[in-house]
Every structure is written in structure tokens, then in C-alpha cells.
Short mmCIF file of C-alpha atoms and ligand atoms in Angstrom, two decimals:
data_model
loop_
_atom_site.label_atom_id
_atom_site.label_comp_id
_atom_site.label_asym_id
_atom_site.label_seq_id
_atom_site.Cartn_x
_atom_site.Cartn_y
_atom_site.Cartn_z
CA MET K 58 39.07 -20.92 -26.64
CA ALA K 59 35.53 -21.48 -28.54
CA ALA K 60 35.59 -20.50 -32.41
CA PRO K 61 32.95 -17.59 -32.93
CA GLY K 62 29.42 -18.20 -33.70
CA GLU K 63 28.59 -18.49 -37.38
CA ASN K 64 25.60 -15.83 -36.48
CA LEU K 65 28.25 -13.19 -36.21
CA ARG K 66 28.83 -10.74 -38.75
CA ILE K 67 29.97 -7.18 -39.66
CA ASN K 68 27.73 -4.62 -41.03
CA GLY K 69 28.22 -4.36 -44.37
CA ASP K 70 26.29 -1.17 -45.38
CA ARG K 71 27.99 0.84 -42.47
CA LEU K 72 31.48 -0.72 -44.10
CA TRP K 73 30.59 0.55 -47.56
CA ASP K 74 29.24 4.21 -46.46
CA SER K 75 32.67 4.46 -44.86
CA LEU K 76 34.47 3.64 -47.74
CA MET K 77 32.21 5.81 -49.68
CA GLU K 78 32.69 8.76 -47.44
CA MET K 79 36.59 8.17 -47.36
CA ALA K 80 36.60 8.12 -51.06
CA LYS K 81 35.54 11.78 -51.09
CA ILE K 82 38.86 12.76 -49.42
CA GLY K 83 41.71 13.08 -52.41
CA PRO K 84 38.75 12.42 -55.29
CA GLY K 85 40.90 11.67 -58.52
CA VAL K 86 39.72 12.42 -62.32
CA ALA K 87 38.19 9.64 -63.31
CA GLY K 88 36.03 8.14 -60.11
CA GLY K 89 38.91 6.90 -58.11
CA ASN K 90 41.58 8.49 -55.84
CA ASN K 91 44.56 10.53 -55.95
CA ARG K 92 45.23 10.43 -52.19
CA GLN K 93 49.02 9.99 -52.11
CA THR K 94 51.14 9.66 -48.93
CA LEU K 95 52.15 12.95 -46.65
CA THR K 96 49.63 15.13 -49.02
CA ASP K 97 47.17 17.32 -47.25
CA GLU K 98 44.58 14.85 -48.84
CA ASP K 99 46.49 11.98 -46.92
CA ALA K 100 46.21 14.17 -43.81
CA GLU K 101 42.76 15.04 -44.35
CA GLY K 102 42.02 11.04 -44.58
CA ARG K 103 44.17 10.43 -41.24
CA THR K 104 41.86 12.79 -39.33
CA LEU K 105 38.40 11.15 -40.47
CA PHE K 106 39.86 7.90 -39.69
CA GLU K 107 41.07 8.93 -36.31
CA LYS K 108 37.46 10.58 -35.51
CA TRP K 109 36.03 7.27 -36.55
CA CYS K 110 38.02 5.26 -34.42
CA GLU K 111 37.78 7.70 -31.43
CA GLU K 112 34.10 7.80 -31.82
CA ALA K 113 34.49 3.93 -31.56
CA GLY K 114 36.18 4.08 -28.24
CA CYS K 115 39.65 3.62 -29.39
CA THR K 116 42.77 5.37 -28.41
CA MET K 117 44.91 6.25 -31.26
CA GLY K 118 49.04 5.58 -31.04
CA LEU K 119 51.23 7.27 -33.72
CA ASP K 120 54.77 6.20 -34.46
CA THR K 121 57.71 8.59 -35.65
CA MET K 122 56.86 6.87 -39.36
CA GLY K 123 53.33 8.14 -39.14
CA ASN K 124 51.84 4.65 -38.64
CA MET K 125 48.61 4.97 -37.09
CA PHE K 126 47.29 2.21 -34.32
CA ALA K 127 43.94 2.50 -33.01
CA ARG K 128 43.55 0.24 -29.87
CA ARG K 129 40.46 -1.46 -28.63
CA GLU K 130 41.70 -2.84 -25.20
CA GLY K 131 41.16 -6.52 -24.15
CA THR K 132 40.28 -7.86 -20.57
CA ASP K 133 43.92 -9.29 -20.27
CA PRO K 134 46.23 -6.47 -19.51
CA GLU K 135 49.50 -8.88 -19.84
CA ALA K 136 47.95 -9.97 -23.56
CA LEU K 137 49.80 -8.44 -26.97
CA PRO K 138 47.26 -7.30 -29.51
CA VAL K 139 45.98 -8.74 -32.63
CA TYR K 140 46.79 -5.96 -35.37
CA VAL K 141 44.66 -5.83 -38.45
CA GLY K 142 45.09 -3.06 -41.13
CA SER K 143 46.09 -1.93 -43.94
CA HIS K 144 46.80 1.72 -46.10
CA LEU K 145 44.99 4.70 -46.74
CA ASP K 146 47.47 6.28 -49.05
CA THR K 147 46.50 5.34 -52.91
CA GLN K 148 48.32 5.66 -56.01
CA PRO K 149 47.96 9.04 -58.09
CA THR K 150 45.25 7.51 -60.24
CA GLY K 151 44.33 4.72 -57.71
CA GLY K 152 40.87 3.03 -56.48
CA LYS K 153 38.96 3.30 -53.64
CA TYR K 154 39.40 0.21 -52.17
CA ASP K 155 43.11 -0.69 -52.29
CA GLY K 156 44.24 -0.64 -48.94
CA VAL K 157 41.34 1.17 -47.53
CA LEU K 158 39.11 -1.64 -47.33
CA GLY K 159 41.97 -3.22 -45.08
CA VAL K 160 41.85 -0.65 -42.56
CA LEU K 161 38.14 0.50 -42.63
CA GLY K 162 37.33 -3.16 -42.55
CA GLY K 163 39.47 -3.29 -39.49
CA LEU K 164 37.38 -0.29 -38.13
CA GLU K 165 34.35 -2.06 -38.96
CA ILE K 166 35.38 -4.83 -36.86
CA VAL K 167 35.61 -3.06 -33.68
CA ARG K 168 32.71 -1.38 -34.54
CA SER K 169 30.81 -4.54 -34.68
CA LEU K 170 32.14 -5.59 -31.81
CA ASN K 171 31.03 -2.82 -29.49
CA ASP K 172 27.50 -3.15 -31.18
CA MET K 173 27.46 -7.04 -30.07
CA ASN K 174 29.26 -5.80 -26.60
CA ILE K 175 31.96 -8.37 -27.24
CA LYS K 176 34.94 -8.75 -25.28
CA THR K 177 38.24 -10.03 -26.28
CA LYS K 178 41.08 -11.00 -24.02
CA HIS K 179 43.80 -9.68 -26.27
CA PRO K 180 43.42 -5.90 -27.30
CA ILE K 181 42.76 -5.31 -31.29
CA VAL K 182 44.69 -2.72 -32.64
CA VAL K 183 43.49 -0.73 -36.28
CA THR K 184 46.65 0.13 -38.30
CA ASN K 185 47.21 2.81 -41.06
CA TRP K 186 50.69 1.99 -42.48
CA THR K 187 52.19 5.32 -43.88
CA ASN K 188 53.40 5.12 -47.58
CA GLU K 189 52.36 1.86 -48.44
CA GLU K 190 52.41 2.55 -52.24
CA GLY K 191 55.75 4.21 -52.74
CA THR K 192 54.74 6.27 -55.82
CA ARG K 193 55.69 9.64 -54.08
CA PHE K 194 58.17 8.33 -51.77
CA ALA K 195 59.94 4.94 -53.30
CA PRO K 196 59.82 2.24 -52.11
CA ALA K 197 56.57 0.71 -51.60
CA MET K 198 55.60 -0.64 -47.99
CA LEU K 199 58.10 1.93 -46.76
CA ALA K 200 56.84 2.65 -43.44
CA SER K 201 55.82 -1.27 -42.41
CA GLY K 202 59.48 -2.02 -43.69
CA VAL K 203 61.01 0.36 -41.00
CA PHE K 204 58.55 -1.06 -38.53
CA ALA K 205 60.14 -4.63 -39.17
CA GLY K 206 63.39 -3.28 -39.18
CA VAL K 207 63.90 -4.13 -43.21
CA HIS K 208 64.98 -0.34 -43.49
CA THR K 209 66.26 2.43 -41.10
CA GLN K 210 64.20 5.21 -40.03
CA ASP K 211 66.96 7.78 -41.41
CA TRP K 212 67.37 6.39 -44.58
CA ALA K 213 63.26 6.37 -45.03
CA TYR K 214 63.53 9.98 -43.92
CA GLY K 215 65.73 11.08 -46.84
CA ARG K 216 63.67 9.72 -49.39
CA GLU K 217 62.83 12.24 -51.89
CA ASP K 218 59.61 12.73 -53.94
CA ALA K 219 59.80 14.19 -57.72
CA GLU K 220 60.09 17.94 -56.32
CA GLY K 221 63.15 16.99 -53.83
CA LYS K 222 60.67 16.80 -50.95
CA ARG K 223 61.68 14.67 -48.23
CA PHE K 224 59.92 11.99 -46.57
CA GLY K 225 60.64 12.94 -43.27
CA ALA K 226 60.02 17.17 -43.53
CA GLU K 227 56.70 16.08 -45.18
CA LEU K 228 55.29 14.05 -42.36
CA GLU K 229 56.46 16.52 -40.03
CA ARG K 230 54.40 19.16 -42.20
CA ILE K 231 51.62 17.13 -42.35
CA GLY K 232 51.51 16.90 -38.72
CA TRP K 233 51.27 13.21 -38.42
CA LYS K 234 54.90 12.13 -36.90
CA GLY K 235 54.69 10.55 -33.46
CA ASP K 236 56.94 10.36 -30.84
CA GLU K 237 56.47 6.51 -30.32
CA GLU K 238 59.30 4.49 -31.45
CA VAL K 239 58.89 2.79 -34.82
CA GLY K 240 59.04 -0.81 -34.36
CA ALA K 241 58.88 -1.13 -30.79
CA ARG K 242 55.45 -2.58 -30.69
CA LYS K 243 55.11 -6.15 -30.19
CA MET K 244 52.18 -8.43 -31.87
CA HIS K 245 50.52 -11.16 -31.24
CA ALA K 246 49.69 -11.66 -34.86
CA MET K 247 48.47 -9.40 -37.90
CA PHE K 248 45.67 -9.80 -40.13
CA GLU K 249 45.45 -7.70 -43.28
CA LEU K 250 42.57 -7.76 -45.65
CA HIS K 251 43.14 -6.48 -49.09
CA ILE K 252 41.51 -6.57 -52.66
CA GLU K 253 43.35 -9.38 -54.97
CA GLN K 254 44.43 -6.98 -57.56
CA GLY K 255 44.26 -10.20 -59.78
CA PRO K 256 41.59 -11.80 -61.88
CA ILE K 257 41.45 -15.23 -60.19
CA LEU K 258 39.04 -15.15 -57.42
CA GLU K 259 36.31 -13.70 -59.87
CA ALA K 260 37.28 -16.04 -62.75
CA GLU K 261 36.67 -18.89 -60.45
CA GLY K 262 33.67 -17.48 -58.64
CA LYS K 263 35.19 -17.42 -55.18
CA ASP K 264 34.47 -15.03 -52.48
CA ILE K 265 37.50 -15.36 -50.40
CA GLY K 266 41.33 -15.91 -51.20
CA VAL K 267 43.40 -17.22 -48.38
CA VAL K 268 46.66 -15.99 -48.79
CA THR K 269 49.38 -18.69 -47.95
CA HIS K 270 52.36 -17.09 -49.72
CA GLY K 271 53.78 -13.63 -50.83
CA GLN K 272 55.79 -14.58 -54.56
CA GLY K 273 59.58 -13.90 -54.06
CA LEU K 274 61.35 -12.06 -56.93
CA SER K 275 64.55 -11.96 -58.87
CA TRP K 276 66.18 -9.56 -61.46
CA THR K 277 69.20 -10.81 -63.14
CA GLN K 278 70.36 -8.05 -65.50
CA VAL K 279 72.20 -10.23 -68.57
CA THR K 280 74.67 -8.35 -71.15
CA VAL K 281 75.49 -10.16 -74.12
CA THR K 282 78.38 -8.65 -76.43
CA GLY K 283 78.83 -9.82 -79.87
CA LYS K 284 79.98 -7.33 -82.93
CA ASP K 285 78.35 -4.58 -84.46
CA SER K 286 78.29 -5.34 -88.71
CA HIS K 287 76.37 -4.12 -91.23
CA THR K 288 73.39 -6.19 -91.67
CA GLY K 289 74.13 -6.66 -95.85
CA SER K 290 77.40 -7.44 -95.86
CA THR K 291 78.23 -9.61 -93.04
CA PRO K 292 78.00 -13.28 -94.54
CA MET K 293 76.17 -15.38 -91.83
CA PRO K 294 78.90 -17.63 -90.74
CA MET K 295 80.75 -14.33 -89.77
CA ARG K 296 78.04 -12.80 -87.64
CA LYS K 297 78.28 -12.15 -83.76
CA ASN K 298 74.68 -11.20 -83.36
CA ALA K 299 73.94 -10.34 -79.77
CA GLY K 300 70.27 -9.52 -80.78
CA LEU K 301 70.02 -13.50 -81.93
CA GLY K 302 71.90 -14.60 -78.76
CA MET K 303 69.18 -12.74 -76.41
CA ALA K 304 66.38 -14.71 -78.58
CA ARG K 305 67.62 -17.50 -77.58
CA ILE K 306 68.02 -16.73 -74.17
CA LEU K 307 64.53 -15.60 -73.80
CA GLU K 308 63.25 -18.45 -75.17
CA LEU K 309 65.45 -20.49 -72.47
CA VAL K 310 63.79 -18.11 -69.73
CA ASP K 311 60.15 -19.06 -70.84
CA GLN K 312 61.00 -22.84 -70.82
CA ILE K 313 62.48 -22.50 -67.27
CA ALA K 314 59.66 -20.76 -66.18
CA TRP K 315 57.06 -23.50 -67.43
CA SER K 316 59.07 -26.04 -65.99
CA HIS K 317 57.77 -24.81 -62.38
CA LYS K 318 54.09 -24.18 -63.51
CA PRO K 319 51.93 -23.33 -62.56
CA ASP K 320 53.50 -20.79 -59.95
CA ALA K 321 56.52 -19.49 -61.03
CA VAL K 322 56.75 -17.01 -63.88
CA GLY K 323 59.73 -15.49 -66.07
CA ALA K 324 60.12 -12.86 -68.84
CA ALA K 325 62.46 -10.01 -69.85
CA GLY K 326 60.61 -6.49 -69.56
CA HIS K 327 63.17 -4.31 -69.70
CA ILE K 328 65.49 -4.74 -72.86
CA ASP K 329 68.13 -2.21 -74.64
CA VAL K 330 69.72 -3.28 -77.97
CA TYR K 331 72.85 -1.11 -79.08
CA PRO K 332 73.27 0.51 -81.23
CA ASN K 333 69.67 -0.16 -81.95
CA SER K 334 69.72 0.81 -85.56
CA ARG K 335 67.90 -0.80 -88.79
CA ASN K 336 71.10 -1.92 -90.87
CA VAL K 337 73.37 -3.13 -87.96
CA ILE K 338 73.42 -6.49 -86.23
CA PRO K 339 73.39 -5.37 -83.09
CA GLY K 340 76.79 -5.87 -81.23
CA LYS K 341 75.28 -5.50 -77.60
CA VAL K 342 72.16 -6.00 -75.77
CA VAL K 343 71.47 -5.36 -71.81
CA PHE K 344 68.01 -7.07 -70.61
CA THR K 345 66.90 -8.03 -67.04
CA VAL K 346 65.40 -11.14 -66.63
CA ASP K 347 62.31 -11.23 -63.81
CA PHE K 348 61.63 -14.39 -62.38
CA ARG K 349 59.02 -15.04 -59.69
CA SER K 350 58.00 -17.43 -57.65
CA PRO K 351 56.37 -18.07 -53.90
CA ASP K 352 59.06 -20.68 -53.45
CA LEU K 353 62.62 -19.76 -52.64
CA SER K 354 64.25 -22.93 -54.11
CA VAL K 355 62.59 -22.46 -57.08
CA ILE K 356 63.69 -18.79 -57.82
CA GLU K 357 67.22 -19.92 -57.24
CA ASP K 358 67.30 -22.88 -59.63
CA MET K 359 65.81 -20.58 -62.11
CA GLU K 360 68.39 -18.27 -61.69
CA LYS K 361 71.28 -21.19 -62.05
CA ARG K 362 69.50 -22.50 -65.09
CA LEU K 363 69.64 -18.98 -66.62
CA ARG K 364 73.50 -18.87 -66.34
CA GLU K 365 74.17 -21.84 -67.19
CA GLY K 366 72.06 -22.11 -70.01
CA ALA K 367 72.66 -18.37 -71.27
CA SER K 368 76.38 -19.15 -70.77
CA GLN K 369 76.15 -22.28 -73.26
CA ILE K 370 74.12 -20.17 -75.55
CA CYS K 371 76.64 -17.58 -76.05
CA ALA K 372 79.57 -19.82 -75.91
CA ASP K 373 78.16 -21.60 -78.78
CA MET K 374 77.59 -18.48 -80.83
CA GLY K 375 80.88 -16.88 -79.96
CA LEU K 376 79.44 -14.18 -78.04
CA ASP K 377 80.28 -12.94 -74.43
CA VAL K 378 77.95 -12.66 -71.68
CA ALA K 379 77.99 -11.00 -67.85
CA PHE K 380 75.29 -11.58 -65.50
CA GLU K 381 74.47 -9.11 -62.75
CA LYS K 382 71.81 -9.45 -60.05
CA THR K 383 70.31 -5.99 -59.72
CA GLY K 384 67.00 -6.39 -57.41
CA GLY K 385 64.89 -8.95 -55.63
CA PHE K 386 63.61 -10.30 -52.64
CA ASP K 387 62.48 -13.62 -50.92
CA PRO K 388 59.20 -15.30 -50.92
CA VAL K 389 57.01 -14.86 -48.08
CA GLU K 390 55.36 -17.67 -46.05
CA PHE K 391 52.66 -16.43 -43.97
CA ASP K 392 51.62 -18.18 -40.40
CA LYS K 393 50.27 -21.48 -40.82
CA ASP K 394 48.14 -20.87 -37.60
CA CYS K 395 46.84 -17.37 -38.91
CA VAL K 396 46.45 -18.85 -42.22
CA ALA K 397 44.63 -21.96 -41.06
CA ALA K 398 42.22 -18.94 -39.21
CA VAL K 399 41.37 -17.15 -41.92
CA ARG K 400 40.46 -20.54 -44.01
CA ASN K 401 38.43 -22.00 -41.00
CA ALA K 402 36.79 -18.67 -40.58
CA ALA K 403 35.60 -18.51 -44.47
CA GLU K 404 34.38 -22.17 -44.11
CA ARG K 405 32.31 -21.66 -41.01
CA LEU K 406 30.85 -18.82 -42.84
CA GLY K 407 30.07 -20.64 -45.57
CA TYR K 408 31.73 -18.55 -48.38
CA SER K 409 33.65 -20.18 -51.25
CA HIS K 410 37.28 -19.84 -51.19
CA ARG K 411 40.58 -20.85 -52.39
CA ASP K 412 44.20 -20.75 -51.36
CA LEU K 413 45.87 -17.59 -53.11
CA ILE K 414 49.58 -16.86 -53.60
CA SER K 415 50.04 -12.60 -53.51
CA GLY K 416 51.46 -11.56 -56.58
CA ALA K 417 51.99 -7.90 -55.43
CA GLY K 418 53.80 -6.68 -52.28
CA HIS K 419 52.22 -6.00 -49.34
CA ASP K 420 52.62 -4.34 -45.53
CA ALA K 421 51.52 -7.83 -44.12
CA CYS K 422 54.77 -9.34 -46.10
CA TRP K 423 57.18 -7.06 -44.33
CA ILE K 424 55.01 -7.52 -40.72
CA ASN K 425 55.35 -11.63 -41.24
CA GLN K 426 59.11 -10.94 -40.64
CA VAL K 427 58.22 -9.85 -37.01
CA ALA K 428 54.79 -11.25 -36.01
CA PRO K 429 52.63 -13.94 -37.21
CA THR K 430 50.53 -12.55 -40.23
CA ALA K 431 48.37 -13.98 -42.58
CA MET K 432 46.48 -11.90 -45.39
CA VAL K 433 42.68 -12.48 -46.81
CA MET K 434 41.53 -11.46 -50.14
CA CYS K 435 38.24 -10.40 -51.86
CA PRO K 436 37.71 -10.24 -55.59
CA CYS K 437 37.75 -7.14 -57.84
CA VAL K 438 36.23 -6.51 -61.18
CA ASP K 439 38.55 -7.72 -63.99
CA GLY K 440 41.22 -7.90 -61.79
CA LEU K 441 41.74 -4.33 -62.03
CA SER K 442 43.96 -1.92 -59.52
CA HIS K 443 46.33 0.76 -59.51
CA ASN K 444 43.41 1.87 -61.77
CA GLU K 445 40.75 4.56 -60.95
CA ALA K 446 38.28 2.25 -62.31
CA GLU K 447 39.35 -0.49 -59.63
CA GLU K 448 36.02 -1.49 -58.26
CA ILE K 449 34.64 -4.47 -56.39
CA SER K 450 30.85 -4.97 -54.88
CA LYS K 451 29.50 -4.23 -51.48
CA GLU K 452 28.99 -7.98 -51.27
CA TRP K 453 32.58 -8.95 -51.76
CA ALA K 454 33.33 -6.46 -49.35
CA THR K 455 31.08 -7.80 -46.77
CA ALA K 456 32.69 -11.46 -46.80
CA GLY K 457 36.05 -10.20 -46.86
CA THR K 458 35.47 -8.34 -43.97
CA ASP K 459 33.28 -11.08 -42.26
CA VAL K 460 36.34 -13.57 -42.86
CA LEU K 461 38.59 -10.91 -41.61
CA PHE K 462 36.25 -10.45 -38.42
CA HIS K 463 36.02 -14.01 -37.61
CA ALA K 464 39.96 -14.72 -37.84
CA VAL K 465 40.60 -11.71 -35.76
CA ILE K 466 38.49 -12.38 -32.76
CA GLU K 467 39.29 -16.29 -32.54
CA THR K 468 42.97 -14.98 -32.37
CA ALA K 469 42.23 -12.27 -29.99
CA GLY K 470 39.88 -14.91 -27.92
CA ILE K 471 36.35 -13.95 -26.77
CA VAL K 472 35.75 -13.96 -23.32
CA GLU K 473 32.38 -15.22 -22.43
ZN1 ZN Z 549 47.31 -2.02 -51.31
#
């Protein structure tokens, strides 16, 4: 199939107007948005999106998790659709672009194809995934996770918000629970455009991030046990200082992460010290070591070296140590062909680009388990996101959507 001509561009003004129009629904208190999942504001945003999709000639599908699928037909009735999308829900103090750009960017692709009278072999389906943010109902990426078979629907329906309201009941209440079986759709491919939510692209002056991987994560809870004793009257040789043991282990965690530079990271963000009193040498500390890397073998190596090294440190100090793996997920390697389609699109359109590893989770990370998937990223100011001050420029949004456009239509096949 021929590559799309470099003259094919989306309408950046129309895209921007739609972003600003959507941002009027569920406004925040400081210029951003509060359009949390399964609220009345979410329903209003969905209604506007559906209206726009229907005006663009799409038919809307809705599954039992409230995922929305706006379909533009292709010429081959047998061909599986190319999916494109992200999420319209926001954090309670969220920005106007996190997720929304990926959904409205997908809509802009359909509008542009209509303008240019271009037909594609494969249908194109613009998707809004329910509850990506996971703030109101944990965890994040809930509905795409059910779609990909990571969670069961019953479990998802039973998730409760802070007021004890259940996901399933709230989905029904806002009127966006469909009949279609979740996960039944088969995909030719799926593309997600998202703001970076990190500082790299802006710092390097790049227009486009070609996302090759999603970072994996491992949480190990470490409990070091020594003996509570007086900080004044216990002689140095007789101390069993669990706090000092932790300090040495944290130094090791830092060394382990650095040994896998540049992509691995490690730290302990959660630390409890017992009894946490000024004049008591800590007899116990509990802390969680958070290791991340896009490479599973690196994560496994870091976990192993933590256990071996910390055991040695504690043995030398007369301390006991115990480990418990309390969380994690494997790294994501996006589909090589889809990633190449994104990179080639940036190249063809003359946008500067670099490969990027997603530090955050996205719907695309789950969908990658059931369909060939890739992501496009565009910069955001100061890398700031999950904040009402989240900002991007119209040029960045346009570049990202142009690249998405080319990757999608090349994959969907332009019919001459
Ligand atoms: Zn997002």
C-alpha cells in the first residue's frame, strides 16, 4: 500500500477549537478540567463527542464497560478496523489535553479524511476508553484492562469510589452502559496519541516522541528488624540499628539503578520507621523499593540484587530482613510495525522526533496485549500533567495529530 503523500495534513485550527469546546465541560478551578469518570460531566462530554462523531458520518458502538467506538467504514467489508483513541475522563485537578488530545485527534483524522474524500481499505474506529485515570475508581486504565482480559468485568463493576458508589451502578446511572460484549472486537491495530507528561521532548526541542516501550514496575516491601534501644545509653558496638540498615540498603538501591543507566530508576518513596521517636534507635523499618525499567530482565536483575545485597548488609549488622513483592507489572514492548509507522510518518512530514519510553501507564499498554499497538507523544510545557496548569501549543497538537493521521491511514490503507 502506498504511503500517504506528505501534503496530507489535518486541520490544526479545527482540532484546537474542539479541544477548547470539550474543555468547557467540567471546568476545573484553575483553568483545567474536573471531568472525572462516570460523573454527569463525563456523560456530557460523551454526548458532545458522540454528536461530533455522528456529524462526521460515524456510527457509535458502546460496550458494557462504557467504551465508545465511533466507526468510519472502509471499502473492504472483511478488513478489521484500525483503532485510534485515548480517554476523555480527567483527574479532579486535571488538564485539558491528557487523554482528550488522543480522542479528539482521532476524530480530527476522520474529519480530515472526509474533507479530502479519502477512502481507506480498513475501517477506522475512534475510541474513548472509560476510566483511564483511576482516581475515582481504582485502578487506572480500568476499562481497557477489562477489554484486554486483564481484569474481569464483575470485578470492575464492583470497584467503589470514596462515597461507596460502585462503578457498575454509576455507569448505568449516567446512561452510558452499552450492550456490546466488552473485548469482543478484533483490531487490525491501535494507535494512541498522548501528551508526554514528562520533560524530555520539550527540553530537546523535539516535536514527536515515537514510543517504543512502556516502563515496567516492581515494588518490593522490605522489613528490617533490629532492636529498639536508647540513643544515649546504648554503646555503639551493641546497637542493632534498623534505620542504619535501611540507609545502607537505599544506597545500594541507588547504585543498582545507576548500573542500568540510562533507562532504569529506583528509589524508596514509602518509609515507616518504628517507633519513630527522637531518642530511640529504630528497632524496625518498613519501606518499599520501587524499581522501573522498560526491560523485564533488568527489573528481574534489580530485584535479585536488592534481595542478595540487602540480606548481606543486614547479616553483617546483626539485623533481620524480610522481603515481600507487593506490586508490579511487566514492561510493554509496542509492535515493531506500528512503531515504524509512527516513526516513518514523523520523518515523512518533516517533524523532529526521538524514540521515547512511556513512564506512565496508558490504555495502549493494555491493548498491546490483544492487538498490534503503538503510541505517538507530543511535548507539554515543563513536562507538567495531572495539573490544571497542563499546557501544550497548537503547533505541538497539530504535529502529533498529523503523525497519528499518517500512521493510521498508512495502516488502514488508502484506496486510490
Ligand atoms: Zn492520560
